[in-house]
Coordinates of C-alpha atoms in Angstrom, one line a residue:
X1 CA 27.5 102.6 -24.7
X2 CA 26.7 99.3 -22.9
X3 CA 24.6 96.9 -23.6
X4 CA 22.6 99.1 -26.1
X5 CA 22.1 102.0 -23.1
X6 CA 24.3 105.2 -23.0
X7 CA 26.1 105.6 -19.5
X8 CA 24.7 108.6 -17.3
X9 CA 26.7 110.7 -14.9
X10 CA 25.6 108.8 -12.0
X11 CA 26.9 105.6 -13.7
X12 CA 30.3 106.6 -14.2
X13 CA 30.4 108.2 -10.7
X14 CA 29.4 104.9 -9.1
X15 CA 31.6 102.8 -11.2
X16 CA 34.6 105.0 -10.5
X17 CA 33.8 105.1 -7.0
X18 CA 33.6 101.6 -6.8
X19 CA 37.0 101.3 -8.7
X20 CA 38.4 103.6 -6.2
X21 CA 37.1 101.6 -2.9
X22 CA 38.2 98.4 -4.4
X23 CA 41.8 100.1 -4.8
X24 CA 42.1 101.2 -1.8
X25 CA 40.8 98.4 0.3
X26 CA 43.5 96.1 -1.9
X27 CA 45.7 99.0 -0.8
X28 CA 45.0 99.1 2.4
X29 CA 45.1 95.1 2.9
X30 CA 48.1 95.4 1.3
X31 CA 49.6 97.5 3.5
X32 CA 48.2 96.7 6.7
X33 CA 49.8 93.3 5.9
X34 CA 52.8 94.6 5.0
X35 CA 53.1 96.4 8.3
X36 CA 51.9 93.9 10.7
X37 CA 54.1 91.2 8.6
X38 CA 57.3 93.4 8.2
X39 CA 57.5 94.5 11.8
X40 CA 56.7 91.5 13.5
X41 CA 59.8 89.9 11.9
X42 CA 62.6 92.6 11.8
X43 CA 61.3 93.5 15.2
X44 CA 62.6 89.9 16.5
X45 CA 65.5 89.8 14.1
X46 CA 67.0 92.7 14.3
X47 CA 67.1 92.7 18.5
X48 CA 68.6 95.1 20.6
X49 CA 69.8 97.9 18.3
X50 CA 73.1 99.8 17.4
X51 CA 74.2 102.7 19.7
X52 CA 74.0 102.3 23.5
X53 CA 70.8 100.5 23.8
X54 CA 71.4 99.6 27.4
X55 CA 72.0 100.6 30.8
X56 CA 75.8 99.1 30.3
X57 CA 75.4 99.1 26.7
X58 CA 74.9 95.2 26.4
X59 CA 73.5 92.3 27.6
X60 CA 76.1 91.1 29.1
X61 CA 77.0 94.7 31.1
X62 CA 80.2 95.3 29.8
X63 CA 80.4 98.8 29.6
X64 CA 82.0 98.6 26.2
X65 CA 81.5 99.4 22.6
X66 CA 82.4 97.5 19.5
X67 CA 82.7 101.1 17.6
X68 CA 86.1 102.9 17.8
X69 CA 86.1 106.0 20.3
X70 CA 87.3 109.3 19.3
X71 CA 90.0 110.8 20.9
X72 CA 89.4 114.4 19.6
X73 CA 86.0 115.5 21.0
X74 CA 84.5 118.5 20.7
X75 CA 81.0 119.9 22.7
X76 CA 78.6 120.3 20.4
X77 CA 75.2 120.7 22.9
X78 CA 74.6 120.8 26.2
X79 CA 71.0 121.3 27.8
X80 CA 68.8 120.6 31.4
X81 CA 66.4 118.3 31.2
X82 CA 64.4 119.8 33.7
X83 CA 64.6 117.4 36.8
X84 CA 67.1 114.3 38.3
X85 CA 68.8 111.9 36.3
X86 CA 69.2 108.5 37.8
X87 CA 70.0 105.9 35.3
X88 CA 72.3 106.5 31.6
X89 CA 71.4 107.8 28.2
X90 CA 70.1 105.3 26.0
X91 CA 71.0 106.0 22.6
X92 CA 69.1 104.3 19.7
X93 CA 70.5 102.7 16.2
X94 CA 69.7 106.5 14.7
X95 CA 71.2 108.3 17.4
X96 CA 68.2 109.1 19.6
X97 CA 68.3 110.1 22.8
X98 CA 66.0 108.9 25.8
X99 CA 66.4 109.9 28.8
X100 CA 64.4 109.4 32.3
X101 CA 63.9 111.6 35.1
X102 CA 60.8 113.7 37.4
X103 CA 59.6 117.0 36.3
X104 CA 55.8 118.2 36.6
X105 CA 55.4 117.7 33.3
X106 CA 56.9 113.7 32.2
X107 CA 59.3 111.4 33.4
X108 CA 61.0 110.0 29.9
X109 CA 62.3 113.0 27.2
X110 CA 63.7 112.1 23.8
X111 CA 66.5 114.2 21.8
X112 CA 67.9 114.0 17.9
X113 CA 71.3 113.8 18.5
X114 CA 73.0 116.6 16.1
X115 CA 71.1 119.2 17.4
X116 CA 69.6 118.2 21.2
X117 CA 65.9 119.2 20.0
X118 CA 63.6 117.3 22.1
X119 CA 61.4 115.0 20.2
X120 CA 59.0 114.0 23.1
X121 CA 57.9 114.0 26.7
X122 CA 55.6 111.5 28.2
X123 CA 54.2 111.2 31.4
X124 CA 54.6 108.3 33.3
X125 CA 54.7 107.0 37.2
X126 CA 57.6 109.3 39.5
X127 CA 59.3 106.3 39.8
X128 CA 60.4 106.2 36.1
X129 CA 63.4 108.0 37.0
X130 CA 65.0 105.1 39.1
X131 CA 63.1 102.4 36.5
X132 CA 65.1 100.4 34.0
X133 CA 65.3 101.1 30.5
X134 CA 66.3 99.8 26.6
X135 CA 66.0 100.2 23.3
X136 CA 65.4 97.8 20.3
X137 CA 67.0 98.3 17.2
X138 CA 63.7 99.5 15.3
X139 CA 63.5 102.4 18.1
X140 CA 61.2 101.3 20.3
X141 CA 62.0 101.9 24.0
X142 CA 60.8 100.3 27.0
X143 CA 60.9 101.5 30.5
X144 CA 59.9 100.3 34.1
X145 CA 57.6 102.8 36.5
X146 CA 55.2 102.7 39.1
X147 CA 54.1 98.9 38.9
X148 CA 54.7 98.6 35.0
X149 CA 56.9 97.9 32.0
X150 CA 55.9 100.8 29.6
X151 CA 56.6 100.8 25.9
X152 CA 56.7 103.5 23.2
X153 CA 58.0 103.9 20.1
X154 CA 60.3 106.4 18.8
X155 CA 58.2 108.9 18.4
X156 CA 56.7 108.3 21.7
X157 CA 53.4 106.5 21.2
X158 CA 52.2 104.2 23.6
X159 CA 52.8 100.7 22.6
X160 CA 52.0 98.7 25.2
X161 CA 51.8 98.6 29.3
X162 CA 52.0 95.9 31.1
X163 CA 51.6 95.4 35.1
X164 CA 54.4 94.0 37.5
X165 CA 54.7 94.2 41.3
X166 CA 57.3 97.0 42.0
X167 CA 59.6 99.0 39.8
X168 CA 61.5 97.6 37.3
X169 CA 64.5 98.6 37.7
X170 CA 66.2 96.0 35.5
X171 CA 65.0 95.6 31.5
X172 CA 67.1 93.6 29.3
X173 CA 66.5 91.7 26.0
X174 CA 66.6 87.5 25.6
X175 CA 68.2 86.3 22.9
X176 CA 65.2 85.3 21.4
X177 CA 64.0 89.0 20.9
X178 CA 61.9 89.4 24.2
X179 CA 62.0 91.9 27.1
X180 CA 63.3 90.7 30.4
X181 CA 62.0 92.6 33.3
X182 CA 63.3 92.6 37.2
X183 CA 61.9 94.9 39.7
X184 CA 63.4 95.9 42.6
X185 CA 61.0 93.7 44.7
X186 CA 62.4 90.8 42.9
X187 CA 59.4 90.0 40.3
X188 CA 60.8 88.4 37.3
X189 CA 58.7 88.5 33.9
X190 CA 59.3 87.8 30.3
X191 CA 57.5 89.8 27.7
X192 CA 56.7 89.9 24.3
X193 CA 58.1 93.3 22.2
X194 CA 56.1 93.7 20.2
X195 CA 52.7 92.6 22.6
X196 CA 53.9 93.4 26.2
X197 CA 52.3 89.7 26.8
X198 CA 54.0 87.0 29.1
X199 CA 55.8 84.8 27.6
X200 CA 55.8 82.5 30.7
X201 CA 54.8 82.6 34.0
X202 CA 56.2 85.4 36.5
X203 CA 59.1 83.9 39.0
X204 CA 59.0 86.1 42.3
X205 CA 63.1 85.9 43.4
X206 CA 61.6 86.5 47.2
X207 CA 59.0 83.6 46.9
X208 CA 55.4 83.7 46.6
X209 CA 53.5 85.4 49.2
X210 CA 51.3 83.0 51.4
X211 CA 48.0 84.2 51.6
X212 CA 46.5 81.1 53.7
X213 CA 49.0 82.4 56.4
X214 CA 48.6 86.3 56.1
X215 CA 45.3 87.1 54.2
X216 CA 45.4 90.1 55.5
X217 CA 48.9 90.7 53.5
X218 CA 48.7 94.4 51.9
X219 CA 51.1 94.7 48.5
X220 CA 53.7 97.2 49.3
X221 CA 54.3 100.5 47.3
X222 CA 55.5 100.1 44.1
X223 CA 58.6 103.0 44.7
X224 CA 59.5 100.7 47.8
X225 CA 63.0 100.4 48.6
X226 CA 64.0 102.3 45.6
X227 CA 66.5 105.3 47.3
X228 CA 68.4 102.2 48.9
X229 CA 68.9 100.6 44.9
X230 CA 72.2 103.6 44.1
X231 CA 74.1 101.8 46.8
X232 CA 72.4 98.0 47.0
X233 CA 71.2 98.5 50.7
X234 CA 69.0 96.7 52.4
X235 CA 65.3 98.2 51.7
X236 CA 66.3 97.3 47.6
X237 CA 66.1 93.2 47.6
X238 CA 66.9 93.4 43.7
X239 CA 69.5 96.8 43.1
X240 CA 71.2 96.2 40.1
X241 CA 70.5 95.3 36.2
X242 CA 71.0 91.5 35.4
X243 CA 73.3 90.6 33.5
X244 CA 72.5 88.3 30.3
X245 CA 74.1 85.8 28.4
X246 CA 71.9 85.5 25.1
X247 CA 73.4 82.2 23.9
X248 CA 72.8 80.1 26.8
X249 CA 69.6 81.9 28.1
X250 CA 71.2 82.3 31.8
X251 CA 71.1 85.3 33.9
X252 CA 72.5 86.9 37.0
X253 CA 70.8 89.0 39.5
X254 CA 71.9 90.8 42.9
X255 CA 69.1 89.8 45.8
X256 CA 69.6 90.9 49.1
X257 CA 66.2 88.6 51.2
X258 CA 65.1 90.6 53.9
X259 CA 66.8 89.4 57.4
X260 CA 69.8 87.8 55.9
X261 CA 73.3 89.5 56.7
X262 CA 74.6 89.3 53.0
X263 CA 73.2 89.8 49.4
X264 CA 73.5 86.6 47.5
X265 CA 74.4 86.4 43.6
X266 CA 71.6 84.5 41.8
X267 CA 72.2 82.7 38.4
X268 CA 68.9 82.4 36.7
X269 CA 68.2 80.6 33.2
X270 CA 65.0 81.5 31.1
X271 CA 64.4 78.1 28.2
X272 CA 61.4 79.8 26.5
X273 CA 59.2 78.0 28.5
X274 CA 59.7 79.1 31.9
X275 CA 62.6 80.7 34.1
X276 CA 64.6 78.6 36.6
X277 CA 66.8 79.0 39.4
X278 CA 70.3 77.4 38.8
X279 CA 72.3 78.6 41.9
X280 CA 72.6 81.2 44.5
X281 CA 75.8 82.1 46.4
X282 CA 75.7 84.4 49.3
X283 CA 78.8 86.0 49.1
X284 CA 78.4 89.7 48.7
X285 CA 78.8 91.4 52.0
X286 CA 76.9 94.3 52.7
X287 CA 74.9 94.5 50.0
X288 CA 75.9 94.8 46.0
X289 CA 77.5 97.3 45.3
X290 CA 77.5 96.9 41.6
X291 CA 75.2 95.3 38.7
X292 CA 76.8 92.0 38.0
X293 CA 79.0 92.5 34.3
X294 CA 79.8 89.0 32.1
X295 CA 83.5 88.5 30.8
X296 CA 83.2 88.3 26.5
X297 CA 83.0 84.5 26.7
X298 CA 80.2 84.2 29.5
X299 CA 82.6 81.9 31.3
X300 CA 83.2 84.6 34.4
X301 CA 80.5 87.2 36.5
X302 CA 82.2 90.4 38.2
X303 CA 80.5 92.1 40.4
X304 CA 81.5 94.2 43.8
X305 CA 80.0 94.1 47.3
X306 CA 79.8 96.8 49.4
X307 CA 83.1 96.2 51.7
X308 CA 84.9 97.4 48.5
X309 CA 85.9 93.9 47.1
X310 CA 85.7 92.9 43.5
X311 CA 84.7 89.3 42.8
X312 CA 85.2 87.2 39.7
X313 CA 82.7 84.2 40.1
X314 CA 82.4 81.4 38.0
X315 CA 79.3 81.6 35.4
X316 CA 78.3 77.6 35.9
X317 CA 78.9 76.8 39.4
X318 CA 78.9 79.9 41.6
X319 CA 82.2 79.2 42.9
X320 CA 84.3 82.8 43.9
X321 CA 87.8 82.9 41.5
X322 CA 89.1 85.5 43.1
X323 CA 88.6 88.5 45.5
X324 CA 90.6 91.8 44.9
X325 CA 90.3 95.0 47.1
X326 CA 89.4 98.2 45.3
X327 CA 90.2 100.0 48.1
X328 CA 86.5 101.5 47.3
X329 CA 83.4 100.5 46.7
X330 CA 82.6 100.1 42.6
X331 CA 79.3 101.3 42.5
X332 CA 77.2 101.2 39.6
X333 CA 79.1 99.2 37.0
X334 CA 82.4 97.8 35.9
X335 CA 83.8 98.0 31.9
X336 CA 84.5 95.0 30.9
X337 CA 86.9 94.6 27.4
X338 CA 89.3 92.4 26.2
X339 CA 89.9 91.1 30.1
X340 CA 90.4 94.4 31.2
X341 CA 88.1 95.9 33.7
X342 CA 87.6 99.4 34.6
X343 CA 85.5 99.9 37.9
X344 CA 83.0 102.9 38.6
X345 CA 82.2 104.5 41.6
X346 CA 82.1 108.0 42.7
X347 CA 84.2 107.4 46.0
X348 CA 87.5 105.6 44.3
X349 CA 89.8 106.7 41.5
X350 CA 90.3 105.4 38.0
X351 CA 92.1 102.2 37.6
X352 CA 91.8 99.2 35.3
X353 CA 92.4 95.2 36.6
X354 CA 93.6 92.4 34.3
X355 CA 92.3 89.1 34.8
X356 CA 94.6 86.2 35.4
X357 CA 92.0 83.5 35.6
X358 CA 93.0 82.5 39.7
X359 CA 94.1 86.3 40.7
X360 CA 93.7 89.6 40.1
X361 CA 96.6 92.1 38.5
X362 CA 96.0 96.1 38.8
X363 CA 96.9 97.0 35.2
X364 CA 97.7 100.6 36.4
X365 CA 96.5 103.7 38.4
X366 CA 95.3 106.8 38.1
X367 CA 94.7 108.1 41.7
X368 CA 95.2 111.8 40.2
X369 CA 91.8 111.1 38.6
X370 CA 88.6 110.7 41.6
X371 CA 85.7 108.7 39.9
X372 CA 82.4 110.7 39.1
X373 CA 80.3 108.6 37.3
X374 CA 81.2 105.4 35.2
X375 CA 83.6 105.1 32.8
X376 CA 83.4 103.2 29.6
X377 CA 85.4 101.6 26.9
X378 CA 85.5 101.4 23.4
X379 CA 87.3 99.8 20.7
X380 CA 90.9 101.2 19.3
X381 CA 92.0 101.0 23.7
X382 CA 89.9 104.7 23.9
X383 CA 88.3 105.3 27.6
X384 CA 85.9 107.5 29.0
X385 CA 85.2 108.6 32.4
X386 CA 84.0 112.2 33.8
X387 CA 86.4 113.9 36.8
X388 CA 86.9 117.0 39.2
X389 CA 89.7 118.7 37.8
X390 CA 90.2 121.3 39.9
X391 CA 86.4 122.8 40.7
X392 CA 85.0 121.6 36.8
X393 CA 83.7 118.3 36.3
X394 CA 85.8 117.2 33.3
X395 CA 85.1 114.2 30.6
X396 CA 88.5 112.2 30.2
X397 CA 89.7 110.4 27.4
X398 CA 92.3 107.7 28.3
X399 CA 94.3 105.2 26.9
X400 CA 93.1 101.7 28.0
X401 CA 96.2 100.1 27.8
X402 CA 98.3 102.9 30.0
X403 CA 95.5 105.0 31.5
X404 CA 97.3 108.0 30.2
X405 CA 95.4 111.2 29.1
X406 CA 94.5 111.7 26.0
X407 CA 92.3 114.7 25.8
X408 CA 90.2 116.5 28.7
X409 CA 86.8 118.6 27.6
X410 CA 84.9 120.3 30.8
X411 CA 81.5 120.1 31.3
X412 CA 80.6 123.4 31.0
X413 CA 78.5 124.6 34.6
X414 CA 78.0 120.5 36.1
X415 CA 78.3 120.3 39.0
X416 CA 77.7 117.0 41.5
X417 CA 78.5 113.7 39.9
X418 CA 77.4 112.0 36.6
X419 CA 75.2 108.7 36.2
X420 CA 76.7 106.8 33.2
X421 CA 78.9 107.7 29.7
X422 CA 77.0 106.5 26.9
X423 CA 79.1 106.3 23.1
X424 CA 76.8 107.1 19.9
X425 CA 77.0 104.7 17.0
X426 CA 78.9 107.4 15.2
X427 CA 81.6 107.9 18.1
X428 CA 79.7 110.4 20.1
X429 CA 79.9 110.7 23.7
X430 CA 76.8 111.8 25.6
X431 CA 77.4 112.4 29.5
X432 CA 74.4 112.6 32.0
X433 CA 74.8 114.5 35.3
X434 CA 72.8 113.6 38.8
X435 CA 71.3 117.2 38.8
X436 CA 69.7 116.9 35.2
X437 CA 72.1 118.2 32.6
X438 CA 73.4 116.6 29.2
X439 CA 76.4 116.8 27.4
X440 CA 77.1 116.0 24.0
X441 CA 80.2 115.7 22.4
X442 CA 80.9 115.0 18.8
X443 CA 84.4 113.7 17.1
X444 CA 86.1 116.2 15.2
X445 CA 87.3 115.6 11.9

């Protein structure tokens, strides 16, 4: 009773229903604040995430891992993915896998690491398999295409897409929590996470086109260039991942300008407000032969040219250190820890270089062991690096300080050559052949 009149049915029903829609709008509210709120910070503060996030692992390309490697490895799943792999497994803080390559179907697969169950498979441009890629530590990956930085999250939903002139074939993070792309065409953006936005205005490493001159100026295809990138050849101005120092905000790029005779080393700093060139040094003959890699400190840039020489280069002024001959060319990458440096390449052997500030010193050899694929390095002076042992592609663990053998596991039915060792959070090691296979192997207790 209210107000001297009994309460029907229909008042109860509406003032219940009205209770309930006032709940759940305060509900909602509270949760869509929560979310927007919630992810908007951790997504800048937590960064690039645990695991192998990146092409070399981190920003600065060392081809290292703080977590302590295994050396007693077991296969625990292997499976094709169904086309080419070009670039390395990124694996996320929870041990996701992505993975890019061309099939009829999608260009970009996800795995759950204990068990190699695919989780998705998106469509995107052909070119995806060549494109850069990373992951953030809330799981949200972001990969270059056909004319676009793509992003999904972990469960591979479409985030965001955002346009660029090329492929990008480089994606890194800033240190203040946004995505750096570089496309093979040498377009240079900064983008927002969580927005795909620009942060500031795009920097083309080629110079602006002149339209007043050349109206008539057609853009080229986006997949330009690209089968020249493996090696750093001519048709690929911009072949490698950039190297990033996150403190400083500078950055290093490979450019090779169309009608020069070398490929120059470019040091690049982004403020937050714009990105600016510091200084170029054309000292990498042939071409690049590797993605330039950042010593711990950010004092010293290594990268290789395609007449087989290794260069240290100093990080402020672009002077050269020192040259050393590898006897090969170190394509892809070089592991960077502790001083020591590891080179890849799938046309040398494994052997590690020490540092000595004005010179060079080879650490020791292992010409038994021919290169396929880039070897990595992880904490407690455990390598990785896949060989041919005998007709069987084999994954190697070494001792860093020695280069001895610790442990050999084949790669059961591989054939070809591998495009990068990437090392779990948890001390797993997840190999990627050329021909589309992965393995995954898990310490044993």
């Amino acid at each position: 009773m209210r107000n001297g009149r009994r309460q029907t049915g229909r008042d109860r029903r509406t003032r219940t229903g009205a209770k309930v829609l006032a709940l759940t709008g305060a509900g909602l509210f509270a949760l869509t604040a929560c979310a927007y709120g919630s992810t908007k910070v951790d997504d800048i503060g937590v960064g690039p995430g645990k695991g192998w996030p990146l092409a070399f692992r981190d920003a600065h390309n060392s081809g290292s891992t703080p977590v302590t490697g295994s050396r007693k490895l077991a296969l625990n799943w292997s499976r094709p993915v169904g086309g080419p792999v070009a670039q390395p497994v990124m694996i996320g803080g929870d041990g996701q896998l992505y993975v890019t390559t061309r099939t009829s179907a999608c260009e970009i697969l996800s795995f759950q690491m204990p068990t190699g169950r695919k989780r998705f498979c998106n469509p995107m441009g052909p070119s995806a398999v060549d494109g850069g890629s990373a992951v953030d530590g809330t799981g949200n990956v972001y990969v270059g295409d056909d004319g676009a930085v793509n992003s999904f999250n972990n469960l591979g939903q479409p985030r965001w897409r955002t346009p660029a002139a090329g492929t990008p074939v480089s994606v890194q993070f800033t240190g203040d929590g946004n995505v750096l792309s570089v496309t093979q065409s040498g377009q240079i953006d900064v983008m927002s996470r969580q927005t795909g936005d620009r942060k500031v205005p795009t920097v083309q490493l080629l110079g602006d086109p002149d339209f007043l001159t050349t109206p008539a100026l057609n853009r080229p295809p986006d997949g330009q260039g690209l089968e020249d990138c493996a090696t750093g050849g001519p048709q690929c101005p911009v072949a490698n991942v950039s190297a990033v120092d996150q403190k400083s905000g500078r950055f290093y790029a490979t450019v090779w300008k169309p009608g020069e005779g070398d490929a120059e080393l470019v040091a690049l700093t982004y403020n937050g407000k714009n990105v600016q060139t510091d200084w170029s040094a054309k000292m990498l003959t042939e071409g690049s032969a590797t993605s330039p890699a950042l010593s711990a400190d950010g004092s010293t840039v290594y990268v290789g040219d395609n007449t087989n020489r290794l260069l240290a280069v100093d990080a402020s002024t672009g002077k050269t250190k020192w040259t050393q001959d590898l006897g090969f060319p170190a394509r892809g990458g070089i592991s960077v820890s502790d001083g020591l440096l590891v080179p890849a390449g799938d046309e040398g052997h494994l052997m590690a270089l020490r540092d000595k500030g004005d010179r060079a010193e080879i650490a020791w050899e292992r010409k038994d062991l021919e290169l396929r694929g880039r070897p990595v390095q992880t904490a407690g002076g455990t390598g990785y690096t896949v060989a041919p042992i005998g007709d069987k592609l084999t994954l190697v663990t070494f001792d860093t300080k020695s280069g001895a053998t610790v442990q050999s596991n084949e790669l059961p039915g591989a054939e070809g050559s591998t495009v990068g060792t990437s090392v779990g959070e948890q001390g797993e090691v997840v190999v990627a052949t050329r021909i589309g296979e992965l393995f995954t192997f898990k310490p044993e207790k």
